[in-house]
Short mmCIF file of C-alpha atoms in Angstrom, two decimals:
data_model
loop_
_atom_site.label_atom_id
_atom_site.label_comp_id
_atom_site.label_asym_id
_atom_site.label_seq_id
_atom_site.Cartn_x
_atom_site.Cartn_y
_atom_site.Cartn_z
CA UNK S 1 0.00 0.00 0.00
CA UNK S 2 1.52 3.57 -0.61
CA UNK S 3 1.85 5.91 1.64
CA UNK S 4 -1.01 8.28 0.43
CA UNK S 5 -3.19 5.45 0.77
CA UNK S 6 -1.79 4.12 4.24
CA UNK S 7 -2.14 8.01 4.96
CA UNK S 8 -5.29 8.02 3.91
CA UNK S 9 -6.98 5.15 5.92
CA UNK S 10 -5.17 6.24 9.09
CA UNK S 11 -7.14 9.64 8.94
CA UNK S 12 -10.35 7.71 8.47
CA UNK S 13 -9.59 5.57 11.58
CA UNK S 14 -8.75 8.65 13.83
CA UNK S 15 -11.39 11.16 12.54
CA UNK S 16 -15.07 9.11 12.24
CA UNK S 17 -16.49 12.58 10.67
CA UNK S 18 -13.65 13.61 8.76
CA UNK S 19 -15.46 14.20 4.95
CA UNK S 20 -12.33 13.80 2.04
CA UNK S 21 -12.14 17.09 -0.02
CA UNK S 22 -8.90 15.73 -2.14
CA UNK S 23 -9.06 12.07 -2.90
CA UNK S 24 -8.08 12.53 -6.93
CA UNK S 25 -4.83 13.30 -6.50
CA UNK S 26 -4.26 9.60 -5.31
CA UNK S 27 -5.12 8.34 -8.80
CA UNK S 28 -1.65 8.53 -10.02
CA UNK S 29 -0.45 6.32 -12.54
CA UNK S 30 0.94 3.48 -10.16
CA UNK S 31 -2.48 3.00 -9.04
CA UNK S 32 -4.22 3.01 -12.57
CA UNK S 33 -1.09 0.48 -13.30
CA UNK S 34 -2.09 -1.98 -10.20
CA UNK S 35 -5.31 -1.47 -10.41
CA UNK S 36 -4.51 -2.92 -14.61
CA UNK S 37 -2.90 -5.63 -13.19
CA UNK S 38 -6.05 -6.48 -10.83
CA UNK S 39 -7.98 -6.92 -13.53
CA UNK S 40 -8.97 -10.22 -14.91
CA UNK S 41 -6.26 -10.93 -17.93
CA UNK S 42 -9.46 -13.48 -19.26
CA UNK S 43 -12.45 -11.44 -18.62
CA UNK S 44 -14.82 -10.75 -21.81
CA UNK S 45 -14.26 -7.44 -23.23
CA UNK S 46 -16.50 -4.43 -22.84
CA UNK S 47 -18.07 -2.20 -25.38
CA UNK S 48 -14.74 -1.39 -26.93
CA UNK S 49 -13.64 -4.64 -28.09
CA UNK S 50 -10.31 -4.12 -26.02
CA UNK S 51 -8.84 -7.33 -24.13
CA UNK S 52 -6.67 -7.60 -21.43
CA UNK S 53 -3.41 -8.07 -23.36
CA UNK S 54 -4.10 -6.12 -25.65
CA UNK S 55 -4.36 -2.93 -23.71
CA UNK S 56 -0.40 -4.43 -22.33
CA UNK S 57 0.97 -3.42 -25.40
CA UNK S 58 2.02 -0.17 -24.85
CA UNK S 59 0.55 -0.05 -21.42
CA UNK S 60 2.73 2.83 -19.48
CA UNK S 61 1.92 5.39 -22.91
CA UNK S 62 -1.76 4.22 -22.65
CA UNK S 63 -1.78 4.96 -18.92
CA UNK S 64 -0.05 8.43 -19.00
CA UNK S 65 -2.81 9.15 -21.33
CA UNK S 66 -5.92 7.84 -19.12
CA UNK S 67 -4.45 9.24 -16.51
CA UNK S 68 -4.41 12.63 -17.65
CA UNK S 69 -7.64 12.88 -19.10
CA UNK S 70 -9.01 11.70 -15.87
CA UNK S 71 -7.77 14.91 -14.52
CA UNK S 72 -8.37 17.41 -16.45
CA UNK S 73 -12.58 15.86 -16.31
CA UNK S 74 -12.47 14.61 -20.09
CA UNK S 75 -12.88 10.95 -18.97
CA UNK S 76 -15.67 10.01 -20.45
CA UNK S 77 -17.21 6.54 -19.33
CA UNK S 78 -18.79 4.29 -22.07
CA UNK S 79 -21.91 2.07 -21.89
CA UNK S 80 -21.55 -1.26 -20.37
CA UNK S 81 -21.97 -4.10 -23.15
CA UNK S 82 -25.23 -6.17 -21.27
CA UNK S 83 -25.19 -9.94 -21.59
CA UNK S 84 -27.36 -12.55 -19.38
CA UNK S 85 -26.01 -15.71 -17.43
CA UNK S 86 -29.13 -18.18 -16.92
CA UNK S 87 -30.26 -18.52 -13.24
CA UNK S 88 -30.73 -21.75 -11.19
CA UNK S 89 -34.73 -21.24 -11.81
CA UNK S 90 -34.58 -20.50 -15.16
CA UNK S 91 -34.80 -16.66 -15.32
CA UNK S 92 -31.76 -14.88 -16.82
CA UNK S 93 -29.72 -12.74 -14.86
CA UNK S 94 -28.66 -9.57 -17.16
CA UNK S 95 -24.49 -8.44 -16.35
CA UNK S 96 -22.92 -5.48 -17.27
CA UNK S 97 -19.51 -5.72 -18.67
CA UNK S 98 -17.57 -1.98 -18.46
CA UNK S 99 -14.94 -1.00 -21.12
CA UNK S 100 -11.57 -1.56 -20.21
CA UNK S 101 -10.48 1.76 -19.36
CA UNK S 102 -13.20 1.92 -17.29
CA UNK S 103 -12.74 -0.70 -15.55
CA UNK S 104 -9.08 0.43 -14.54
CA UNK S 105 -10.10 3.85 -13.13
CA UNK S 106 -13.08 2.18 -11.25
CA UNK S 107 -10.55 -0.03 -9.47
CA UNK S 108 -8.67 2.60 -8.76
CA UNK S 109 -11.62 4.35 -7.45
CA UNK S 110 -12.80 1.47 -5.73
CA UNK S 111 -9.15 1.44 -4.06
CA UNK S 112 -9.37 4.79 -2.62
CA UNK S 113 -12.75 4.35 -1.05
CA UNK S 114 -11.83 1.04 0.35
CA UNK S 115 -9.62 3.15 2.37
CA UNK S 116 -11.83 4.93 3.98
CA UNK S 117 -14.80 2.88 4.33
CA UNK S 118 -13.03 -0.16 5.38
CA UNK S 119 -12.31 1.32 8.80
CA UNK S 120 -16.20 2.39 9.23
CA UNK S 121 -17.31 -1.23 8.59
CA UNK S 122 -18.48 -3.37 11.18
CA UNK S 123 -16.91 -6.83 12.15
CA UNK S 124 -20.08 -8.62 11.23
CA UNK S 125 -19.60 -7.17 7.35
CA UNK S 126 -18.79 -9.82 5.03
CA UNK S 127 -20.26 -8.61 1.48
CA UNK S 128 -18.26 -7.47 -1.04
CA UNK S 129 -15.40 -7.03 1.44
CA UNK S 130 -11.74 -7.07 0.17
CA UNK S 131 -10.32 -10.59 1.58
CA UNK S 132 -13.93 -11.85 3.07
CA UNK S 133 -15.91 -14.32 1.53
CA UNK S 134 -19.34 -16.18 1.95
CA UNK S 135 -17.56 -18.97 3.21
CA UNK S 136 -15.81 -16.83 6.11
CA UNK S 137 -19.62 -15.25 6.47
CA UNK S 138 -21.09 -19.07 6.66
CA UNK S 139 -17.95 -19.63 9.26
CA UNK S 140 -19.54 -16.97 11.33
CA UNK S 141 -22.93 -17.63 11.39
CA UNK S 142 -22.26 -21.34 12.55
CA UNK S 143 -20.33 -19.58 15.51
CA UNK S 144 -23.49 -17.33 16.08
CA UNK S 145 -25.46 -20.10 16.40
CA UNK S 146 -23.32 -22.47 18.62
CA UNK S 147 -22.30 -19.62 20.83
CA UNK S 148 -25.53 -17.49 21.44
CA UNK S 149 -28.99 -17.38 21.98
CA UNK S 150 -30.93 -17.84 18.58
CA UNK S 151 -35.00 -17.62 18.09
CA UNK S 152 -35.06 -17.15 14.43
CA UNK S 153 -33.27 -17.79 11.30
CA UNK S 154 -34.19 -16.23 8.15
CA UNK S 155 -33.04 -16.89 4.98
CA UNK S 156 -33.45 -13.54 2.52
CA UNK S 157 -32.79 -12.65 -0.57
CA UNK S 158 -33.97 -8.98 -2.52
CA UNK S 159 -34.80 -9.45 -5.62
CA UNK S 160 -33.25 -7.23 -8.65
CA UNK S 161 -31.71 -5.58 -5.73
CA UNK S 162 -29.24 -3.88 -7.77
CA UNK S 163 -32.02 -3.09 -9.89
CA UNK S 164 -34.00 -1.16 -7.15
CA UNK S 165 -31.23 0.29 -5.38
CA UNK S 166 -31.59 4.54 -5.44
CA UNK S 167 -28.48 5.52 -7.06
CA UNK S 168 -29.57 9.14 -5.83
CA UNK S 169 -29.55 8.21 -2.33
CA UNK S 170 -26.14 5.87 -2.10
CA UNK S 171 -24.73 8.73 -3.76
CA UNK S 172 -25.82 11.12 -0.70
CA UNK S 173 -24.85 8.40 1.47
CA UNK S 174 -21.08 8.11 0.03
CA UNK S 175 -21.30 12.10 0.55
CA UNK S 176 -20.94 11.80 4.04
CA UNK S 177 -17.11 10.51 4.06
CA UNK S 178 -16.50 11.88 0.56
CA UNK S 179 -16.60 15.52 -0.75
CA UNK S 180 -14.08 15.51 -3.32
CA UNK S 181 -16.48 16.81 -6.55
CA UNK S 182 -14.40 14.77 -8.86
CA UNK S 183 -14.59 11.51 -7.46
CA UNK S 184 -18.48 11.80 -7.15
CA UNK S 185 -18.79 12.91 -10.54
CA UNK S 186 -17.33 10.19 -11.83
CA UNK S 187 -19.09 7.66 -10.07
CA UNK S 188 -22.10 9.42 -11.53
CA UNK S 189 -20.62 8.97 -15.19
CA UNK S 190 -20.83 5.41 -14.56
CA UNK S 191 -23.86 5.33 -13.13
CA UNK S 192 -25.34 7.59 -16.15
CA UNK S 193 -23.23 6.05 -18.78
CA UNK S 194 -26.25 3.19 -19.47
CA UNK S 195 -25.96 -0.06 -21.45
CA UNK S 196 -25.57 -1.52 -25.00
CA UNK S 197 -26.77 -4.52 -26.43
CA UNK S 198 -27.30 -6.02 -29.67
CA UNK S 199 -30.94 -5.83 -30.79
CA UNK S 200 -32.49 -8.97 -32.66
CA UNK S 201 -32.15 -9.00 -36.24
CA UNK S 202 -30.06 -5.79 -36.46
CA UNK S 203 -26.75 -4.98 -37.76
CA UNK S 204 -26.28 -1.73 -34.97
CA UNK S 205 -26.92 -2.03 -31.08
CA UNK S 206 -28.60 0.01 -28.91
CA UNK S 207 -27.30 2.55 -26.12
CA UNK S 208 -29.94 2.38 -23.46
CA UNK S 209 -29.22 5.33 -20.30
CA UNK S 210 -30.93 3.90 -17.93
CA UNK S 211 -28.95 3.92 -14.73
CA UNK S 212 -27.59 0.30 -13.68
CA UNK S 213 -24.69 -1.18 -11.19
CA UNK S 214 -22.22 -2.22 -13.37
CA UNK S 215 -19.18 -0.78 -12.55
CA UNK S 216 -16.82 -2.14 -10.16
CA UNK S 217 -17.35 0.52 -7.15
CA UNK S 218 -20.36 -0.68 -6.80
CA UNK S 219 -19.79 -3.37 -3.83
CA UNK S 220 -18.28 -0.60 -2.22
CA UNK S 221 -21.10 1.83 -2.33
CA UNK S 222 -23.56 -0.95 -1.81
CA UNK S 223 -21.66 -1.64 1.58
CA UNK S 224 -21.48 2.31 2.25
CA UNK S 225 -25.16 2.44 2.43
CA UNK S 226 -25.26 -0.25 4.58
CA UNK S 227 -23.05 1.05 6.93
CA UNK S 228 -24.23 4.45 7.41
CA UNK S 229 -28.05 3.29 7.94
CA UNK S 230 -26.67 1.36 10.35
CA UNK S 231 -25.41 4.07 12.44
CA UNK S 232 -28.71 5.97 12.23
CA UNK S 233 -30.92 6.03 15.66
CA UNK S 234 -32.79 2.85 15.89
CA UNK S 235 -31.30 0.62 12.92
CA UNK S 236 -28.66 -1.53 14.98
CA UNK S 237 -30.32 -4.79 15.41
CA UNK S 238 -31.38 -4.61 12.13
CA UNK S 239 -28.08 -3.25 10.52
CA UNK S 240 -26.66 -6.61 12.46
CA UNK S 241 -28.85 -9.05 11.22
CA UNK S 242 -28.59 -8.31 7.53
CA UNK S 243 -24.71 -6.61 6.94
CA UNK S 244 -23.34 -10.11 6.93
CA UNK S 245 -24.08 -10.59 3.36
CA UNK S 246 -27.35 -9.27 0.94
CA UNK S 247 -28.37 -12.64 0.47
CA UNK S 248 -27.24 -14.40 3.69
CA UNK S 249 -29.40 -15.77 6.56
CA UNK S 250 -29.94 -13.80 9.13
CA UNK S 251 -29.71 -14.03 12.75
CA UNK S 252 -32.61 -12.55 15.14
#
């Protein structure tokens, strides 16, 4: 971790109210290059037609370039191309797959916030965590139950939640750490930038603008929401029993 970032979570952890006016300046082009390097080198391409190894040729020119137009605001952030993956009850589930370039400053994004939000989280967190996992959320619900007094069980799940979620409202919620104007604005690009697919029986697809998760800050706002409900008067037993996962059991 570089010091910026290091710097950056240790001011989260000491000041719970502290809202980040400069956050941008920590997309440099060592994190656009990890945050490259996170990606998946197999992952279907976006929009742009631009794979993983491709975008390696050249890579440090290519990132002086994204880099800069990230900072002077002329990023702009393409459609996500939609595809479907068929669902254990025979629904289809639709994905959004984000450009390449997008997908780099959105993990770099993602990085930044991770900083600060990470240290906000509660213990009993486990979705879309960096290093957590169902399985670690299933290890701790089997401790829950062995180790303290359970009535109920549920087992939940919210449909199209990412389809229902308010963007408008996550976005006011993610305002309470962050005020840097150029971070939220480009979460809103991605948020605004829609979705493309192919229609049936035509040569040209379709950009569609309504307003969908698919980037890759998403978990992270997702769990922002979360967490800040959760530390509103009143929500704490139910913040507890359903912040261990969105589509985990949970304990009452």
């Amino acid at each position: 971790m570089s010091q910026g970032l290091d710097g950056m979570r240790k001011a989260a952890r000491e000041k719970k109210q502290e809202r980040f006016t400069s956050l941008l300046h920590d997309v440099n082009t060592a994190l656009l290059r990890d945050s490259f390097y996170a990606l998946k080198r197999q992952a279907s391409p976006g929009v742009d037609g631009v794979r993983w190894q491709e975008y390696e040729s050249g890579l440090e020119d290519r990132l002086v370039d994204l880099h800069s137009r990230v900072h002077r605001g002329t990023f702009r952030a393409q459609p996500s191309r939609r595809v479907y993956i068929p669902k254990a009850d025979g629904r289809q589930r639709p994905l959004g797959v984000a450009a390449l370039k997008d997908k780099i400053v959105q993990q770099a994004v993602a990085t930044i916030l991770n900083q600060i939000y990470e240290v906000d989280f509660k213990g009993f967190y486990y979705g879309f965590r960096p290093g957590r996992s169902p399985h670690q959320a299933l290890d701790a619900l089997v401790v829950g139950l062995e180790r303290k007094k359970v009535n109920w069980v549920l087992d939940a799940d919210i449909r199209g939640f990412f389809d229902n979620m308010s963007h408008e409202w996550t976005t006011k919620f993610i305002e309470h750490r962050v005020a840097d104007r150029r971070i939220l604005r480009l979460i809103r690009k991605w948020l605004k930038a829609g979705y493309r697919r192919m229609a049936s029986g035509r040569k040209r697809s379709r950009v569609r603008r309504k307003e969908q998760w698919s980037h890759r800050c998403s978990p992270t706002c997702i769990s922002t929401t979360c967490s800040t409900y959760g530390r509103m008067p009143g929500a704490g037993k139910w913040q507890r029993a359903m912040s261990s996962s969105f589509a985990m059991p949970m304990i009452l």
